[in-house]
Amino acid sequence: MLERELLVAARDRLAALDWDFADAVVAEGRHAVHPYPAKFIRELPRQLIDELSVEGDLVLDPFSGGGTTALEAQASGRRFVGIDANPVANLIARVKTTPISSDGVAEIERLMGVVQKACLGTLRDLWLPDIPNLDKWYDRTVFRQLGHLRTLVLDETTNQAAADVAMLAFITTANRLSYQESETRYVSAPRAIEPDAVKSGFLKDLRRISSLVSSLTSEPSEPTRIMQGDARDPTLFDNDINDV
């Protein structure tokens, strides 16, 4: 009976709140590291977190996407576990919520120097993904330069936080230089691309993302864990998530 009364009280409290969020702001700061489809505004999870938990509580998001809830839970002093099947989503969430040390910042700066000096596309032993209908989605020169760039990112980053930031910048660049019409429209729209677009675009994206995440340089007051997988898979919970 007490449990039911508590649930009814929580329902009534939530129903009485203003959910219009007329003053909501466009994603900024670490929320803006990378776009993600169907991302809700940060005010929504923040209000639920504030109303339904206290500092130190555990917030679980079984479909955590790009980490909006993760970042809001972290900012409000809650422990957090997020689960998603999309590895790109989990990368975005990690970049948003993982501190980057001075060593990581230095590694990113070093990578920028390496990329700036590189003649992209000249690497002989180059791994490239097998994409069906490649010419529909990429200019072949751009595609090869992106493959070379990916190799540099993997070879030149050993600090995990720096590697995640660099890989997210790479994904941002690769996405923008594809022929896909937009983030949400799976339509090919071929266009002319400048010869230096891969290098200049990546350096710009890397500077922007690293600047956005630079505010988080020390461990948050409560831990955050981003898990790869299907939340319906019970083996994900073999380790007690309350240990987070």
Coordinates of C-alpha atoms in Angstrom, one line a residue:
M1 CA 0.0 0.0 0.0
L2 CA 2.8 2.4 0.9
E3 CA 4.5 1.8 -2.5
R4 CA 1.3 2.6 -4.3
E5 CA 0.8 5.8 -2.3
L6 CA 4.4 6.8 -3.2
L7 CA 3.8 6.2 -6.9
V8 CA 0.5 8.2 -6.8
A9 CA 2.2 11.0 -5.0
A10 CA 5.1 11.0 -7.6
R11 CA 2.6 10.9 -10.5
D12 CA 0.6 13.9 -9.0
R13 CA 3.8 15.9 -8.4
L14 CA 5.0 15.3 -12.0
A15 CA 1.6 16.2 -13.4
A16 CA 1.6 19.5 -11.6
L17 CA 4.9 20.6 -13.2
D18 CA 5.3 22.8 -16.3
W19 CA 6.5 20.6 -19.2
D20 CA 6.3 23.3 -21.8
F21 CA 10.0 24.3 -21.4
A22 CA 9.3 27.5 -23.3
D23 CA 12.7 28.9 -22.3
A24 CA 14.6 25.8 -23.4
V25 CA 17.9 26.6 -25.1
V26 CA 19.5 25.0 -28.2
A27 CA 22.1 22.4 -27.3
E28 CA 25.3 24.0 -26.1
G29 CA 28.5 23.1 -24.4
R30 CA 29.1 19.3 -24.2
H31 CA 25.5 18.7 -25.3
A32 CA 26.5 20.0 -28.7
V33 CA 29.5 17.7 -29.5
H34 CA 27.6 15.8 -32.2
P35 CA 24.0 15.7 -33.5
Y36 CA 21.9 12.7 -32.8
P37 CA 18.5 11.8 -34.3
A38 CA 15.4 12.4 -32.1
K39 CA 17.4 13.9 -29.3
F40 CA 15.3 15.4 -26.6
I41 CA 16.0 18.8 -24.9
R42 CA 18.2 18.6 -21.8
E43 CA 15.5 20.2 -19.7
L44 CA 13.3 17.1 -19.9
P45 CA 15.7 14.6 -18.2
R46 CA 17.0 17.3 -15.8
Q47 CA 13.5 18.0 -14.5
L48 CA 12.8 14.2 -14.0
I49 CA 16.2 13.7 -12.4
D50 CA 15.6 16.6 -10.0
E51 CA 12.1 15.4 -9.1
L52 CA 12.6 11.7 -8.8
S53 CA 16.1 11.4 -7.2
V54 CA 18.5 13.0 -4.9
E55 CA 22.3 13.5 -5.1
G56 CA 24.1 10.1 -5.1
D57 CA 21.2 8.2 -6.5
L58 CA 21.6 5.9 -9.5
V59 CA 20.0 7.0 -12.8
L60 CA 19.5 4.2 -15.4
D61 CA 18.8 5.0 -19.0
P62 CA 18.3 1.7 -21.0
F63 CA 18.2 3.5 -24.3
S64 CA 20.7 6.2 -23.6
G65 CA 21.4 7.4 -27.2
G66 CA 23.7 10.3 -27.4
G67 CA 24.0 10.8 -23.6
T68 CA 21.7 13.7 -22.9
T69 CA 20.4 12.1 -19.7
A70 CA 23.9 10.9 -18.9
L71 CA 25.3 14.4 -18.9
E72 CA 22.4 15.9 -16.9
A73 CA 22.7 13.1 -14.3
Q74 CA 26.4 13.8 -14.1
A75 CA 25.9 17.5 -13.7
S76 CA 23.4 17.0 -10.9
G77 CA 25.6 14.7 -8.9
R78 CA 23.9 11.4 -9.7
R79 CA 25.5 8.0 -10.5
F80 CA 24.6 7.0 -14.1
V81 CA 24.4 3.8 -16.2
G82 CA 23.4 4.1 -19.8
I83 CA 22.9 1.3 -22.3
D84 CA 22.6 1.5 -26.1
A85 CA 23.1 -0.8 -29.0
N86 CA 24.5 1.9 -31.2
P87 CA 28.3 2.2 -30.9
V88 CA 28.3 5.8 -32.3
A89 CA 25.7 6.8 -29.7
N90 CA 27.9 5.4 -27.0
L91 CA 30.9 7.2 -28.4
I92 CA 29.1 10.5 -28.2
A93 CA 27.9 9.8 -24.7
R94 CA 31.5 8.9 -23.6
V95 CA 32.9 12.0 -25.1
K96 CA 30.3 14.1 -23.3
T97 CA 30.9 12.6 -19.9
T98 CA 34.5 11.5 -19.7
P99 CA 37.2 13.8 -18.3
I100 CA 40.1 14.6 -20.6
S101 CA 43.5 15.0 -18.8
S102 CA 46.3 17.3 -19.7
D103 CA 48.0 14.3 -21.4
G104 CA 44.9 13.8 -23.5
V105 CA 44.8 17.4 -24.5
A106 CA 48.5 17.2 -25.5
E107 CA 47.9 14.1 -27.5
I108 CA 45.1 15.8 -29.5
E109 CA 47.4 18.7 -30.2
R110 CA 50.0 16.3 -31.4
L111 CA 47.5 14.5 -33.6
M112 CA 46.6 17.8 -35.2
G113 CA 50.2 18.4 -36.1
V114 CA 50.5 15.0 -37.7
V115 CA 47.4 15.4 -39.7
Q116 CA 48.4 18.9 -40.8
K117 CA 51.6 17.6 -42.3
A118 CA 50.1 14.4 -43.8
C119 CA 49.5 14.0 -47.5
L120 CA 46.2 12.2 -47.1
G121 CA 45.4 9.3 -49.4
T122 CA 49.0 8.3 -50.1
L123 CA 49.2 5.4 -47.6
R124 CA 49.7 2.1 -49.4
D125 CA 48.5 -0.5 -46.9
L126 CA 45.1 1.1 -46.2
W127 CA 42.0 -0.5 -44.7
L128 CA 38.8 0.7 -46.2
P129 CA 35.3 -0.5 -45.4
D130 CA 33.4 -2.4 -48.1
I131 CA 30.4 0.0 -48.7
P132 CA 27.8 -1.2 -51.2
N133 CA 27.2 1.4 -54.0
L134 CA 30.2 3.4 -52.8
D135 CA 30.0 5.9 -55.6
K136 CA 26.5 6.7 -54.5
W137 CA 27.7 7.8 -51.1
Y138 CA 31.3 9.1 -51.4
D139 CA 33.7 10.7 -53.8
R140 CA 36.4 8.0 -54.2
T141 CA 39.3 10.4 -53.5
V142 CA 37.5 11.7 -50.3
F143 CA 36.8 8.1 -49.3
R144 CA 40.5 7.1 -49.6
Q145 CA 41.6 10.2 -47.7
L146 CA 39.1 9.4 -44.9
G147 CA 40.6 5.9 -44.7
H148 CA 44.1 7.4 -44.3
L149 CA 42.8 9.8 -41.7
R150 CA 41.2 7.0 -39.7
T151 CA 44.5 5.2 -39.7
L152 CA 46.3 8.3 -38.3
V153 CA 43.7 8.7 -35.6
L154 CA 44.1 5.0 -34.5
D155 CA 47.9 5.1 -34.7
E156 CA 48.5 8.4 -33.0
T157 CA 46.1 8.2 -30.0
T158 CA 46.8 6.0 -26.9
N159 CA 44.9 8.1 -24.3
Q160 CA 41.3 6.7 -24.4
A161 CA 39.6 10.0 -23.8
A162 CA 41.7 11.7 -26.5
A163 CA 41.1 8.7 -28.9
D164 CA 37.3 9.0 -28.4
V165 CA 37.4 12.7 -29.1
A166 CA 39.4 12.2 -32.2
M167 CA 37.3 9.4 -33.5
L168 CA 34.1 11.4 -32.9
A169 CA 35.7 14.3 -34.9
F170 CA 36.5 11.8 -37.7
I171 CA 32.9 10.5 -37.7
T172 CA 31.6 14.1 -37.9
T173 CA 33.9 14.8 -40.8
A174 CA 33.1 11.6 -42.6
N175 CA 29.4 12.2 -42.2
R176 CA 29.5 15.7 -43.5
L177 CA 31.6 14.8 -46.6
S178 CA 29.4 12.0 -47.6
Y179 CA 26.7 12.4 -50.3
Q180 CA 23.9 11.7 -47.8
E181 CA 21.5 14.6 -48.1
S182 CA 21.1 15.1 -44.3
E183 CA 21.3 13.5 -40.9
T184 CA 17.8 12.3 -41.2
R185 CA 17.3 11.7 -44.9
Y186 CA 18.9 8.6 -46.4
V187 CA 19.1 10.1 -49.9
S188 CA 22.2 10.5 -52.1
A189 CA 22.9 14.0 -53.2
P190 CA 26.3 14.1 -55.0
R191 CA 28.2 17.4 -55.1
A192 CA 31.7 18.8 -55.7
I193 CA 34.0 18.6 -52.7
E194 CA 37.2 20.7 -52.3
P195 CA 40.5 18.7 -52.4
D196 CA 41.5 19.8 -48.9
A197 CA 38.1 19.3 -47.4
V198 CA 39.0 16.1 -45.4
K199 CA 42.0 17.6 -43.7
S200 CA 40.6 21.0 -43.0
G201 CA 37.2 19.7 -42.0
F202 CA 38.7 17.2 -39.5
L203 CA 41.0 19.8 -37.9
K204 CA 38.1 22.1 -37.5
D205 CA 35.8 19.4 -36.1
L206 CA 38.6 18.2 -33.7
R207 CA 39.2 21.7 -32.4
R208 CA 35.5 22.4 -31.9
I209 CA 34.8 19.1 -30.0
S210 CA 37.9 19.2 -27.9
S211 CA 37.1 22.8 -26.9
L212 CA 33.6 21.8 -25.9
V213 CA 34.8 18.9 -23.7
S214 CA 37.8 20.7 -22.2
S215 CA 35.6 22.0 -19.3
L216 CA 35.6 18.5 -17.8
T217 CA 39.2 17.9 -16.7
S218 CA 38.6 16.0 -13.4
E219 CA 36.5 13.1 -12.4
P220 CA 32.8 14.0 -11.6
S221 CA 31.6 13.6 -8.1
E222 CA 29.7 10.4 -9.1
P223 CA 30.6 7.7 -11.6
T224 CA 29.1 7.4 -15.1
R225 CA 29.1 4.1 -17.1
I226 CA 28.2 3.8 -20.7
M227 CA 27.5 0.2 -21.7
Q228 CA 27.3 -1.3 -25.2
G229 CA 24.5 -3.8 -25.8
D230 CA 20.8 -4.5 -25.8
A231 CA 19.1 -3.6 -22.5
R232 CA 16.9 -6.7 -22.9
D233 CA 20.0 -8.9 -22.5
P234 CA 20.2 -10.1 -18.9
T235 CA 23.9 -10.8 -19.1
L236 CA 24.5 -7.0 -19.2
F237 CA 23.5 -7.0 -15.6
D238 CA 25.7 -9.9 -14.4
N239 CA 27.7 -7.2 -12.5
D240 CA 25.5 -5.3 -10.1
I241 CA 24.9 -1.9 -11.6
N242 CA 24.4 -0.5 -8.1
D243 CA 28.1 -0.9 -7.7
V244 CA 28.5 2.1 -10.1

